[in-house]
Each structure stands twice: as structure tokens, then as C-alpha cells.
Amino acid sequence: MMLDALVLPLAGVAVLAALASAAVSLAASRWPRVLSWLSFPLLGVCALAALASGIDALWFGGAHQAVLPLGLPWLPWEVNVDPLTGVFLLILGAVLLAVAVYGPGYAREFRNGRDSLAALGVFTALFVLGMLGVLLAADAFLFMVAWELMSLASYFLVAFQHEQAEHRHAAFLYLLMAHVAGLAILLAFGVLAAASGSFSFAVMRSMHPDAFWAAVAFALALLGFGTKAGLAPLHVWLPEAHPAAPSHISALMSAVMLKVALYGFLRVVFDLLGPPQWGFGVTLVLVGGATAVMGVLFALQQTDLKRLLAYSSIENLGIIFLALGLAQIFQVARHPALAALALVAALYQALNHALLKGLLFLGAGAVLHGAHERSLEHLGGLLRRMPRTGWFFLIGCLGMAAVPPLNGFVSEWLTFQAALQAWQLHDSLLRILVPLAAAALALTAALGAAVFVRAFGTAFLGRARSRQARHAHEVGRGMLAGQALLVLGIAIAALLPGPVLGLLARAATQLTGAAVSGDGWLWLTPISPSVASYAPLPILAVLLVVGALGVALLRPRRRAAIRRAVPWDCGFAPPTPRMQYSAAGFAQPQRRVFAPLYALHEQVTPGRYEQAVGDRAWRQLYLPLGTLTDRVADLARRMQAGHVRRYLAWSLITLLVLLWIVS
């Protein structure tokens, strides 16, 4: 029980370590080694404290609250750590620890450039501090302060290399969308505060708005948190901002910040808003399913490695929100055990995505560091030159492709198990909708496998397609160790799904009131042994035995000289890297099948084929909205013509309108 009391002190240590990291980073512009020797190690302390606090909260359960002597005189800040907070502290701590080990090696390349190392260190620490504040906040005031700190700090990190025009564009778009999201969340809290008469989450939890205002708060929360999480069609900032930020920041944004948005949505809709409604669940299933399919289809067409990973994050957040929709539907249908199962599937998917996408973004950073290139069309053959990074990247790709026994399979399998229980629903419309959502999930899984086969095969196999790829080199030990830490987390989540599910189930029980069990550490049987079960360790043992037998049978019995010769080329010139399957060529069949969903531009000239895949949401929603905004701004500019007579006329008109309203 003494360990139980350490939850809040450990969270406090994490906050203080992040603050100290920001403070010492100010000296990095004069002494660059400060970043390596103090700033990143302090972030490591922050990560370990957050990790310990999260595991502690999940292990012992219960809620731990405190009131801080900060804030306004009549509105002090309240903090809280409960199992739901514990899940996301665990995610933050795991990924941040890897970033703290990886960061010094990656940031070394900025020492001799024009970019400010002090800015990188300060805003990284403030970004982490903002995310911690959102997770720990127990009142709307502190939540919004921390949310804005997180958004502003990450804006400066996206704009870190601001001398490049595309980075400035990405940062502006991100800031704009972040403010739209922040305004929507503020209004959602306003609805909850009006119904309860307080900004405290504890009071909001006990007094709920009526059905109409609950629907308004749900819509605002979905708009605000969905924008930050990258739900379609609010996702347009994400594939621009993630590639623009330094790679270890991209890992934090994709693996942690998107989960902080998910945490906010869970806190508002599942904890504070009151009883669930059918409409909420159906909306989440539709939005989540559409987002997952859209994300994977666009990921399949990207030739920029980091943009590909960004679109893949959109796909995964879609899967998570689809599972949340299932949880809401089962709650309304009075199947709390199935609701808890769907919620655990969503949390497991969030944990897996954080570990896998953190690893892949760090791997992309290693490729960028070692080859100075991130276009798949210019990479190739990196497995020979960067073998350790290549194997780590392969593990991440297999996990994202949901190949057993890796962890990506576990969460998608749990989501399928929840969706396949639709026969227990009495509403015929839902009994059709949920299987359709499961079909969309299956399509997403299949296309997701193609995405990562294409990414790994084009970048790491075959022959180098450019001089940069031919001269690529392996990265340093620190950058490799950061990736290895995430591989360790992936192995735990993959091979011990029962204990991991047991920890995550504490949060599901907190939100649904029902328990879900993994039934031991070897077998995972979330419903019953007669329905379905999964055991990753026996699968791994079989794979190892089959692999060992294959090696033993295929290995030559006696050592013979290996004859090396140029591959047969049908009488033509010797094969060149241009003859390999390119990234664009790999995705061409899918591009033809799903052409109506893309904004395609193709051009064929003698000896050359060019293609560009645009986002219809950008062209059909955001560009017209931008044009309308420009016209309104132009009209406002004309009103400020500098003529006194015109200003007097506007004043007279305003006065007449006010008199008419008053009368």
C-alpha cells in the first residue's frame, strides 16, 4: 500500500524533471553538449517517473487526487491520477524514454547548422510538460492551459527548420487547426460547466447535461479532439506537420500527442458526459471506419517515408475510434462486458500504435540521418548498409501489418472479437452496421500489410537507387538503443498479452463498470475458450522450430565455393536499379481500383511517367473555405479605405441598427 501512495509524487517528479529540462536547455545555444548531457537525461528521468506512476496507478487502481496552490484564487488547479490516466502515462513514459536515449545522437547533426539547439530543447521539454499536464488535469481550467501549452510548443517544433517554405506552411496549417480544435474543446467544457456549475471534473462527473446539450458537447468534443487525433476530414494538418518536425519529435507527436487527444475524448465522452447514446456509437463507428480506410489508402500512395507513416497513424486512430464506437453501442445495448472488451481493444491498439509508430519514426529518422534521404524512390538496399536499423524497422513493419505473434495482431484480433458479437444486439440496423464496420476493418488490415511490405521492401531491399543510398551508414549506439527499447516494449505487448490486458482492463472497468479478463499469461480468451483464444508463445515456438528446420534442410552439407555472376538479362544491358519495382509501381493496382477516392494527376512523356496523388478533402473542403475566407478578408479590407466620410457612414449605420435592436 505504500507503493500505492507514490502515484502522485512520481507524477510530480515527472513534471519537475520536464521543467528542469526546459530550464537547462536555454544554455544549449552556447554549450551544445548541454542538450546531450543534461536536457535529454532529464527527459529520461521524466519518462521513468511517468512510466512508474502509470504502472502504479494501473496495478493498484483507485483515484489519487490533489489540489495545487496554483491557478486563480477562486479556482485552484486540481490533479488526478486514476487507471485511465495510468494507461496514457504508461504510453508517454515508454515512448519518451526511447526518445531521451535516441535524441542526443539525432540532435548532433544540428550543432553546426543555423537551427537553434536551445529552441529544440526548450520546446521539446515544454511539449512533454503540456502533455503531462493534460493527463494529470482534474479541472477544465488546468486542462485547457496544458492543452494550449502542448499545442504551442509543438507548433514551434514543427517550425523548427523554418528556413524551408514547406515547413512554414506545415506549421501555419498546424497552428490553425490546433486553434480550431482548442476552441471546440473549450466550448465542450463550457457546456459541461454550465450543466454542473463547476469546472471541476469531479462535479461534472456527478451532474450531467440533458440529452440535447449532451449531443452538443459530444459533437464539440469529437470536433476538437478528433482534429488533434487526425480523424477524417480533419486530418489535413497531420501529413504536413509530422514530416516537417525532427524525427524524434515526429515520434512523440504520432505516438503520444495523438493518444493525448484520445485520452481527452475518453475523459469527456466516457467519463464526464453521462449515459451513452446510440447516436454517439454509430457516429464513432462511421467516422472511425471511414478514417481507417481513407488513411490506409493514402498511406499506400505516399513515396515520402514520413508522410507514409503519418497517414498510417490516421488509419490507426480510425481503428481506435471504431472500437470506441462499438463500446458505446454495447453499453447502450446493456452488454457491459462486451463494451469493456471493445474499450480494452481500443486501449491495446493505442498502446501498440504508440510503440510501433514510435519505433518506425525513430527508424525513419535513422534512415534520414544515415542516408540523408527519405523518398522511397531514392532509397533501396539499406539493409546491407544499415542492418540493425533495418531489422528494427522490419519488426515495426510486421507489427503494423498485424502479423502474429507481434503485438499489432493482438489488438486487431480483440477488435474483431468485439465486432463479431454484433449478433447479440437487438437492433437490426446495428446488426448490419457493425459487421460492415468489421469488413472495413478487414480491408484496412489487408491494405495495411501492403503498405508496410512496400515501405520495407522499397527502402531496405533490392539495390540502392541513389548516391545517398549507396553511401548510407549505420547510426550510432544511442540511436540504436532508443529503437531497441521500443522493440523490448513491443515484445512484452506481443508475447504477454494476458498480463498487459489485465492492466488495461482496470481503465475499462473504471469507465464501463464491467470486468474483462485475459485468462492467464499464456492464453488470451477474452470471451470464452469455446468462442476464440490466442496464444502467442506457442505460435512463436512453432515459427522458431519451422525456421530452424528450414535452415538445417537448406544449408549445403559441404562447403562449396560460391560462384558469383551477373544475373541473366535476356540479352539486354546489365540490370540497373531503375529496373526494380518502384514504390509508385507497387501501388499502381490499388491506385487504379480506388481511383475515384484520389485526386490524381498523371503525365506521360517519352521515357518518363509522373504522377501526383492529392487529397480530395483538401481540394473540395479546405481550398473553397480558404477562398471564401480570402474574399471576406478582402471585403473587410475595403471597409477600411481611410476615408473619414465612409467611417462616419458605417458609424451611423451601426447606431441605427443598435437603436432598432433596442427598440
XYZ file of C-alpha atoms in Angstrom:
663
model
C 0.000 0.000 0.000
C 2.939 2.301 0.465
C 3.681 1.982 -3.235
C 0.089 2.971 -3.925
C 0.737 6.330 -2.262
C 3.641 7.050 -4.626
C 1.439 7.616 -7.691
C 1.109 11.390 -7.321
C 4.697 12.002 -6.080
C 6.038 10.103 -9.097
C 3.852 12.186 -11.414
C 5.192 15.305 -9.657
C 8.767 14.155 -10.268
C 7.938 13.760 -13.960
C 6.612 17.334 -14.126
C 9.627 18.772 -12.266
C 12.075 16.879 -14.483
C 10.383 18.261 -17.627
C 10.573 21.788 -16.173
C 14.250 21.310 -15.318
C 14.936 20.045 -18.842
C 13.366 23.198 -20.292
C 15.403 25.391 -17.953
C 18.807 23.846 -18.694
C 18.116 23.773 -22.442
C 18.400 27.560 -22.523
C 22.164 27.127 -22.251
C 22.347 24.794 -25.252
C 22.900 27.576 -27.791
C 26.219 28.443 -26.097
C 27.146 24.942 -24.913
C 25.576 22.386 -27.322
C 26.671 19.446 -25.169
C 24.159 20.571 -22.510
C 21.464 19.015 -24.660
C 23.175 15.613 -24.588
C 24.410 15.634 -21.012
C 21.540 17.348 -19.179
C 18.412 18.096 -21.198
C 17.752 14.645 -22.697
C 18.793 12.791 -19.484
C 16.283 14.911 -17.545
C 13.643 13.913 -20.077
C 14.705 10.323 -19.370
C 14.054 10.904 -15.638
C 10.680 12.383 -16.560
C 9.918 9.293 -18.663
C 10.871 6.833 -15.918
C 8.772 8.712 -13.338
C 5.753 8.841 -15.694
C 6.193 5.155 -16.512
C 6.373 4.196 -12.828
C 3.376 6.387 -11.975
C 1.314 4.875 -14.792
C 2.125 1.264 -13.855
C 1.482 2.052 -10.200
C -1.938 3.532 -10.996
C -2.878 0.544 -13.156
C -1.560 -2.038 -10.701
C -3.307 -0.724 -7.589
C -6.286 1.033 -9.178
C -8.232 3.766 -7.452
C -8.073 7.531 -7.928
C -5.439 9.799 -6.391
C -6.332 13.499 -6.247
C -4.694 16.680 -5.025
C -5.284 20.422 -5.166
C -2.292 22.559 -6.139
C -1.630 26.055 -4.727
C -1.614 27.383 -8.302
C -4.152 28.800 -10.725
C -6.646 31.541 -9.814
C -7.568 32.471 -6.205
C -11.101 31.114 -6.599
C -10.088 28.328 -8.994
C -7.051 26.337 -7.836
C -5.681 23.645 -10.126
C -6.750 20.087 -9.369
C -4.782 16.998 -10.426
C -5.836 13.378 -10.569
C -4.283 10.015 -11.431
C -6.604 7.054 -11.953
C -6.345 3.911 -14.133
C -7.387 5.803 -17.287
C -4.637 8.350 -16.669
C -2.282 5.451 -15.893
C -2.684 3.938 -19.381
C -1.603 7.156 -21.059
C 1.175 7.882 -18.559
C 2.485 4.416 -19.433
C 2.387 5.279 -23.153
C 4.053 8.662 -22.618
C 6.778 7.209 -20.387
C 7.630 4.309 -22.707
C 7.994 6.414 -25.852
C 9.672 9.362 -24.106
C 12.297 7.060 -22.579
C 13.245 5.815 -26.060
C 13.316 9.389 -27.383
C 15.525 10.529 -24.488
C 18.091 7.862 -25.392
C 17.781 8.428 -29.155
C 17.659 12.239 -29.131
C 21.298 13.216 -28.374
C 22.609 11.321 -31.394
C 19.945 12.705 -33.698
C 20.282 16.307 -32.470
C 24.055 16.235 -33.036
C 23.566 16.986 -36.728
C 22.017 20.356 -35.840
C 25.108 21.565 -33.932
C 26.779 23.143 -36.920
C 23.635 24.386 -38.635
C 21.593 27.540 -38.394
C 18.857 25.947 -36.283
C 18.732 26.774 -32.591
C 19.531 23.847 -30.305
C 18.236 25.834 -27.341
C 14.847 26.205 -29.037
C 14.788 22.483 -29.778
C 15.496 21.568 -26.147
C 13.176 24.138 -24.557
C 10.166 23.440 -26.759
C 10.658 19.662 -26.539
C 10.533 19.857 -22.753
C 7.524 22.232 -22.794
C 5.781 19.906 -25.252
C 6.253 16.998 -22.842
C 5.175 19.196 -19.925
C 1.971 20.147 -21.773
C 1.120 16.507 -22.452
C 1.746 15.606 -18.812
C -0.465 18.495 -17.704
C -3.348 17.339 -19.900
C -3.110 13.817 -18.468
C -2.946 14.998 -14.854
C -5.565 17.771 -15.010
C -8.725 17.250 -12.977
C -10.433 20.527 -13.894
C -11.215 22.222 -17.181
C -9.061 25.280 -16.456
C -5.805 23.364 -15.957
C -6.726 21.046 -18.830
C -7.039 23.953 -21.290
C -3.848 25.653 -20.048
C -1.903 22.425 -20.534
C -3.600 21.734 -23.881
C -2.593 25.134 -25.260
C 0.957 24.700 -23.933
C 1.164 21.363 -25.746
C -0.175 22.856 -28.987
C 2.029 25.962 -28.971
C 5.211 24.079 -28.060
C 4.607 21.523 -30.805
C 3.935 24.357 -33.280
C 7.423 25.733 -32.664
C 8.872 22.241 -33.066
C 7.100 21.786 -36.424
C 8.511 25.179 -37.459
C 11.975 24.299 -36.112
C 13.631 24.288 -39.578
C 11.652 27.338 -40.653
C 14.019 28.312 -43.437
C 12.220 25.758 -45.615
C 8.952 27.044 -47.076
C 7.097 23.738 -46.748
C 7.913 23.640 -43.038
C 6.486 27.142 -42.557
C 3.351 26.089 -44.433
C 3.018 22.939 -42.298
C 3.481 24.920 -39.080
C 0.871 27.531 -40.069
C -1.658 24.851 -41.009
C -0.988 23.000 -37.760
C -1.413 26.159 -35.680
C -4.675 26.995 -37.438
C -6.150 23.528 -36.911
C -4.871 23.416 -33.325
C -6.736 26.631 -32.510
C -9.942 25.367 -34.116
C -9.591 22.219 -32.014
C -8.865 24.209 -28.854
C -11.924 26.421 -29.360
C -14.191 23.393 -29.840
C -12.846 21.714 -26.692
C -13.297 24.936 -24.709
C -16.932 25.123 -25.820
C -17.453 21.447 -24.920
C -16.172 22.134 -21.413
C -18.409 25.218 -21.352
C -21.477 23.029 -21.930
C -20.403 20.647 -19.159
C -19.590 23.500 -16.789
C -22.979 25.169 -17.440
C -24.771 21.928 -16.553
C -22.749 21.262 -13.403
C -21.922 24.786 -12.282
C -18.249 23.938 -11.821
C -15.011 23.481 -13.775
C -14.031 20.512 -11.600
C -14.187 17.117 -13.293
C -15.444 15.551 -10.047
C -18.527 17.819 -10.092
C -19.057 17.410 -13.861
C -18.999 13.633 -13.370
C -21.878 13.832 -10.881
C -24.124 16.303 -12.789
C -24.822 15.668 -16.473
C -26.406 17.858 -19.163
C -29.727 16.831 -20.747
C -29.807 14.791 -23.966
C -29.698 17.798 -26.333
C -26.760 19.517 -24.637
C -25.029 16.176 -24.208
C -25.223 15.759 -28.000
C -23.829 19.283 -28.461
C -20.948 18.551 -26.079
C -20.272 15.244 -27.850
C -20.163 16.955 -31.270
C -17.795 19.639 -29.965
C -15.553 17.050 -28.290
C -15.453 14.970 -31.460
C -14.544 18.085 -33.480
C -11.878 19.249 -31.029
C -10.210 16.006 -30.035
C -10.859 14.462 -33.453
C -8.972 17.303 -35.131
C -5.971 16.727 -32.908
C -6.243 12.947 -33.359
C -6.365 13.278 -37.154
C -9.869 11.958 -37.890
C -11.059 12.466 -41.472
C -11.731 15.035 -42.871
C -9.919 16.999 -40.124
C -6.630 15.185 -40.742
C -5.035 17.518 -43.297
C -2.503 19.030 -40.865
C -1.089 15.661 -39.842
C 0.679 14.515 -43.059
C 2.187 18.012 -43.326
C 3.338 18.500 -39.712
C 4.780 15.062 -38.929
C 7.328 15.073 -41.787
C 8.325 18.693 -41.054
C 9.269 18.116 -37.407
C 12.587 16.490 -36.395
C 12.159 12.728 -36.363
C 12.224 12.204 -32.591
C 9.552 14.927 -32.309
C 7.549 13.191 -35.046
C 7.721 10.047 -32.896
C 6.403 11.963 -29.878
C 3.657 13.648 -31.912
C 2.443 10.462 -33.555
C 2.947 8.044 -30.691
C 1.974 10.257 -27.742
C 0.266 13.508 -28.736
C -2.408 11.733 -30.789
C -3.006 9.497 -27.760
C -3.343 12.550 -25.519
C -6.159 13.675 -27.828
C -7.658 10.197 -27.496
C -7.357 10.491 -23.703
C -9.198 13.819 -23.758
C -12.015 12.318 -25.819
C -12.293 9.332 -23.461
C -12.286 11.591 -20.408
C -15.061 13.833 -21.751
C -17.321 11.340 -23.551
C -16.905 8.181 -21.490
C -16.309 9.724 -18.052
C -17.885 13.203 -17.791
C -20.715 13.350 -20.312
C -23.102 10.918 -18.684
C -25.099 7.995 -20.114
C -24.092 6.869 -23.652
C -26.426 7.276 -26.619
C -26.972 5.226 -29.777
C -26.088 8.164 -31.963
C -22.693 8.576 -30.311
C -21.702 4.982 -31.003
C -22.979 4.955 -34.582
C -21.180 8.229 -35.323
C -17.908 6.901 -33.927
C -18.175 3.651 -35.898
C -18.853 5.530 -39.151
C -16.188 8.192 -38.624
C -13.632 5.662 -37.365
C -14.255 3.231 -40.221
C -14.067 5.948 -42.890
C -10.902 7.382 -41.323
C -9.221 3.968 -41.190
C -9.951 3.175 -44.845
C -9.017 6.661 -46.043
C -5.788 6.678 -44.038
C -4.539 3.336 -45.313
C -5.444 4.140 -48.935
C -3.431 7.342 -48.840
C -0.572 5.697 -46.935
C -0.331 3.225 -49.796
C 0.299 6.017 -52.309
C 2.971 8.005 -50.439
C 6.566 7.964 -51.628
C 7.838 10.081 -48.710
C 8.613 7.694 -45.835
C 7.485 10.059 -43.056
C 4.273 11.042 -44.879
C 3.522 7.341 -45.280
C 3.896 6.849 -41.528
C 1.721 9.915 -40.850
C -1.138 8.575 -42.983
C -0.727 5.207 -41.277
C -1.264 6.978 -37.933
C -4.552 8.361 -39.280
C -5.575 4.803 -40.172
C -4.770 3.519 -36.689
C -6.638 6.306 -34.941
C -9.608 5.402 -37.134
C -9.457 1.814 -35.874
C -9.310 3.043 -32.282
C -12.354 5.301 -32.689
C -14.213 2.472 -34.419
C -13.603 0.318 -31.332
C -14.785 3.173 -29.110
C -17.995 3.307 -31.150
C -18.511 -0.407 -30.540
C -18.011 0.192 -26.816
C -20.704 2.898 -26.810
C -23.134 0.689 -28.752
C -22.647 -2.270 -26.417
C -23.075 -0.004 -23.405
C -26.437 1.264 -24.659
C -27.473 -2.292 -25.509
C -26.747 -3.294 -21.896
C -23.826 -5.575 -22.710
C -21.262 -4.050 -20.341
C -18.800 -6.962 -20.648
C -18.668 -6.532 -24.455
C -18.374 -2.753 -24.014
C -15.386 -3.320 -21.733
C -13.871 -5.700 -24.293
C -14.213 -3.119 -27.104
C -12.727 -0.450 -24.854
C -9.773 -2.684 -23.944
C -9.256 -3.366 -27.668
C -9.112 0.400 -28.276
C -6.623 0.940 -25.439
C -4.481 -2.016 -26.572
C -4.472 -0.615 -30.099
C -3.420 2.783 -28.694
C -0.538 1.196 -26.753
C 0.582 -0.883 -29.744
C 0.395 2.039 -32.118
C 2.470 4.172 -29.749
C 5.231 1.545 -29.505
C 5.232 0.613 -33.190
C 4.882 4.073 -34.660
C 7.455 5.444 -32.218
C 9.859 2.760 -33.452
C 9.105 3.446 -37.116
C 9.509 7.218 -36.810
C 12.810 6.722 -34.992
C 13.762 4.300 -37.773
C 12.817 6.878 -40.399
C 14.982 9.382 -38.544
C 17.859 6.896 -38.615
C 17.398 6.494 -42.382
C 17.354 10.268 -42.780
C 20.443 10.534 -40.585
C 22.353 7.747 -42.340
C 21.248 8.242 -45.958
C 20.083 11.908 -45.943
C 17.097 10.823 -47.990
C 13.503 9.891 -47.141
C 11.950 9.390 -50.587
C 11.259 5.725 -51.199
C 12.017 6.267 -54.884
C 15.622 7.181 -53.998
C 16.298 4.566 -51.320
C 16.857 0.799 -51.632
C 19.402 -1.700 -50.397
C 19.698 -0.128 -46.941
C 19.622 -3.483 -45.150
C 23.244 -4.060 -46.167
C 24.444 -0.643 -45.037
C 22.167 -0.172 -42.002
C 21.487 -3.752 -40.833
C 20.465 -3.039 -37.245
C 18.149 -0.203 -38.194
C 16.773 -2.427 -40.955
C 15.893 -5.277 -38.594
C 14.294 -2.891 -36.107
C 12.308 -1.309 -38.932
C 11.233 -4.767 -40.107
C 9.857 -5.576 -36.635
C 7.889 -2.318 -36.694
C 6.533 -3.061 -40.177
C 5.479 -6.598 -39.225
C 3.776 -5.270 -36.113
C 1.899 -2.577 -38.040
C 0.887 -5.193 -40.606
C -0.667 -7.190 -37.717
C 1.395 -10.302 -38.384
C 1.248 -12.815 -35.468
C 2.818 -13.191 -32.984
C 3.577 -9.448 -32.930
C 1.533 -7.030 -30.861
C -0.370 -5.368 -33.720
C -2.207 -8.628 -34.258
C -3.393 -8.808 -30.632
C -5.299 -5.519 -30.627
C -6.833 -6.005 -34.070
C -7.867 -9.531 -33.058
C -9.538 -8.140 -29.926
C -11.379 -5.537 -32.027
C -12.617 -8.270 -34.356
C -13.751 -10.343 -31.365
C -15.839 -7.398 -30.160
C -17.276 -6.677 -33.625
C -18.206 -10.336 -34.199
C -20.501 -10.194 -31.174
C -22.951 -7.988 -33.092
C -25.416 -10.882 -33.184
C -26.197 -10.120 -29.529
C -27.643 -6.700 -30.487
C -31.417 -6.465 -30.862
C -31.471 -3.521 -33.272
C -31.465 -4.859 -36.863
C -29.764 -1.719 -38.236
C -26.862 -2.143 -35.837
C -26.633 -5.843 -36.646
C -25.933 -4.771 -40.223
C -23.749 -1.751 -39.424
C -21.317 -3.491 -37.086
C -20.444 -6.351 -39.498
C -19.922 -3.740 -42.221
C -17.521 -1.961 -39.876
C -15.756 -5.281 -39.295
C -15.462 -5.702 -43.072
C -13.928 -2.223 -43.334
C -11.507 -3.221 -40.592
C -10.552 -6.365 -42.520
C -9.975 -4.313 -45.679
C -7.843 -1.894 -43.674
C -5.767 -4.739 -42.243
C -5.114 -6.198 -45.690
C -4.151 -2.847 -47.228
C -2.062 -2.030 -44.151
C 0.009 -5.152 -44.769
C 0.585 -3.980 -48.352
C 1.647 -0.530 -47.093
C 4.433 -1.908 -44.917
C 5.576 -4.594 -47.343
C 6.008 -1.761 -49.850
C 7.760 0.526 -47.350
C 10.283 -2.029 -46.141
C 10.838 -3.703 -49.500
C 11.459 -0.447 -51.353
C 13.684 1.164 -48.730
C 15.727 -1.737 -47.386
C 15.768 -4.453 -50.065
C 16.984 -4.523 -53.634
C 19.711 -2.186 -54.864
C 20.373 1.422 -53.967
C 18.564 3.857 -56.259
C 20.665 6.931 -55.488
C 24.128 8.009 -54.457
C 22.860 8.868 -50.971
C 21.533 5.329 -50.509
C 24.787 3.819 -51.783
C 26.764 5.809 -49.204
C 24.372 5.292 -46.293
C 25.886 4.319 -42.948
C 24.610 2.822 -39.714
C 23.676 5.247 -36.943
C 25.313 5.472 -33.523
C 24.694 3.332 -30.462
C 22.408 5.818 -28.749
C 20.031 5.984 -31.705
C 20.050 2.186 -31.948
C 19.466 1.823 -28.207
C 16.398 4.083 -28.424
C 14.918 1.822 -31.089
C 15.871 -1.298 -29.094
C 13.946 -0.035 -26.053
C 10.775 0.198 -28.112
C 11.409 -3.275 -29.532
C 11.550 -4.534 -25.931
C 8.160 -2.937 -25.230
C 6.764 -4.458 -28.426
C 7.980 -7.903 -27.356
C 6.255 -7.593 -23.960
C 2.971 -6.425 -25.511
C 3.174 -9.189 -28.130
C 4.186 -12.207 -26.069
C 2.426 -11.428 -22.770
C -0.983 -10.153 -23.895
C -2.780 -11.591 -20.857
C -0.941 -9.521 -18.212
C -0.995 -6.416 -20.438
C -4.724 -6.815 -20.987
C -5.151 -7.272 -17.242
C -3.565 -3.858 -16.629
C -5.532 -2.098 -19.369
C -8.770 -3.695 -18.134
C -8.563 -1.539 -14.985
C -9.285 1.528 -17.109
C -12.092 -0.229 -18.982
C -13.673 -1.272 -15.702
C -13.436 2.311 -14.450
C -15.386 3.594 -17.484
C -17.890 0.770 -18.055
C -18.263 -0.853 -14.641
C -17.634 -4.310 -16.159
C -14.597 -6.556 -15.917
C -12.729 -8.253 -18.746
C -10.104 -10.922 -18.247
C -7.320 -12.293 -20.407
C -7.464 -15.661 -18.592
C -3.817 -16.174 -17.707
C -0.445 -15.238 -19.159
C -0.232 -17.956 -21.833
C -3.702 -17.965 -23.371
C -5.813 -14.942 -24.273
C -9.524 -15.795 -24.106
C -11.427 -12.509 -23.808
C -14.916 -14.046 -24.233
C -14.705 -17.794 -23.582
C -12.473 -20.713 -24.688
C -15.311 -22.063 -26.839
C -15.510 -18.810 -28.860
C -11.879 -17.915 -29.557
C -8.482 -17.951 -27.906
C -4.987 -16.863 -28.833
C -1.592 -17.964 -27.545
C 1.416 -16.085 -28.994
C 4.152 -18.090 -27.245
C 3.199 -21.465 -28.834
C 2.947 -19.684 -32.222
C 6.415 -18.227 -31.708
C 7.770 -21.647 -30.700
C 6.311 -23.244 -33.852
C 7.752 -20.473 -36.040
C 11.189 -20.910 -34.470
C 11.110 -24.692 -34.944
C 9.973 -24.379 -38.582
C 12.644 -21.761 -39.225
C 15.374 -23.890 -37.659
C 14.275 -26.917 -39.699
C 14.257 -24.828 -42.868
C 17.769 -23.560 -42.235
C 19.008 -27.073 -41.421
C 17.480 -28.562 -44.558
C 18.502 -25.817 -46.957
C 22.059 -25.380 -45.691
C 24.541 -27.120 -48.010
C 26.051 -30.209 -46.453
C 29.517 -29.431 -47.642
C 31.106 -26.099 -48.128
C 31.495 -25.249 -51.807
C 32.906 -22.226 -53.497
C 30.228 -19.661 -54.292
C 30.273 -18.603 -57.922
C 29.238 -15.009 -58.412
C 27.999 -13.840 -61.814
C 25.950 -11.070 -63.341
C 22.209 -12.017 -63.440
C 20.914 -13.117 -66.807
C 19.457 -10.057 -68.500
C 17.749 -11.519 -71.577
C 20.493 -10.204 -73.825
C 19.928 -6.565 -72.855
C 22.123 -4.228 -70.888
C 23.136 -5.196 -67.339
C 20.307 -4.699 -64.829
C 20.222 -1.332 -63.103
C 18.350 -0.072 -60.028
C 15.843 1.582 -62.397
C 14.631 -1.887 -63.386
C 13.457 -2.629 -59.821
C 9.859 -2.370 -58.712
C 9.437 1.252 -57.632
C 7.227 2.492 -54.800
C 4.828 4.113 -57.269
C 4.724 0.948 -59.382
C 3.978 -1.211 -56.340
C 0.898 0.864 -55.501
C -0.405 1.212 -59.065
C -3.039 -1.608 -58.885
C -4.602 -0.106 -55.759
C -4.425 3.349 -57.357
C -6.432 2.090 -60.324
C -9.035 0.287 -58.187
C -9.605 3.183 -55.781
C -9.041 5.998 -58.311
C -12.349 7.822 -57.536
C -11.129 8.413 -53.969
C -7.910 10.139 -55.051
C -7.291 13.473 -56.745
C -4.954 12.015 -59.368
C -2.662 13.882 -61.690
C -0.735 11.732 -64.168
C 1.511 12.798 -67.013
C 3.275 10.576 -69.514
C 6.090 11.960 -71.634
C 8.562 9.994 -73.797
C 10.601 7.898 -71.386
C 9.039 9.410 -68.295
C 5.902 8.932 -66.179
C 4.919 11.391 -63.449
C 2.050 11.105 -61.035
C 0.772 13.044 -58.034
C -1.871 11.814 -55.604
C -3.792 14.627 -53.941
C -6.277 14.615 -51.085
C -9.865 15.315 -52.164
C -10.684 16.666 -48.683
C -8.095 19.385 -49.218
C -9.330 20.344 -52.684
C -13.065 20.096 -52.068
C -13.341 21.335 -48.488
C -10.340 23.368 -47.376
C -9.467 25.215 -50.588
C -13.048 26.561 -51.069
C -13.106 27.506 -47.381
C -9.799 29.331 -47.816
C -11.105 31.131 -50.899
C -14.221 32.238 -49.007
C -12.074 33.493 -46.116
C -9.923 35.472 -48.541
C -12.999 37.133 -50.033
C -14.387 38.064 -46.617
C -10.993 39.457 -45.602
C -10.828 41.451 -48.853
C -14.290 42.882 -48.144
C -13.199 43.867 -44.622
C -10.093 45.496 -46.087
C -12.214 47.605 -48.446
C -14.243 48.857 -45.491
C -11.009 50.314 -44.071
C -10.455 52.677 -47.008
C -9.044 55.568 -44.963
C -11.953 57.952 -45.794
C -13.496 59.778 -42.848
C -16.860 60.089 -44.611
C -17.041 56.319 -45.081
C -16.201 55.696 -41.416
C -18.923 58.169 -40.367
C -21.379 56.360 -42.618
C -20.511 52.994 -41.014
C -20.877 54.553 -37.555
C -24.322 55.944 -38.484
C -25.448 52.564 -39.854
C -24.212 50.788 -36.716
C -26.027 53.294 -34.493
C -29.284 52.847 -36.431
C -29.028 49.042 -36.197
C -28.418 49.220 -32.446
C -31.373 51.592 -31.965
C -33.561 49.234 -33.998
C -32.483 46.270 -31.859
C -33.061 48.152 -28.594
C -36.448 49.445 -29.692
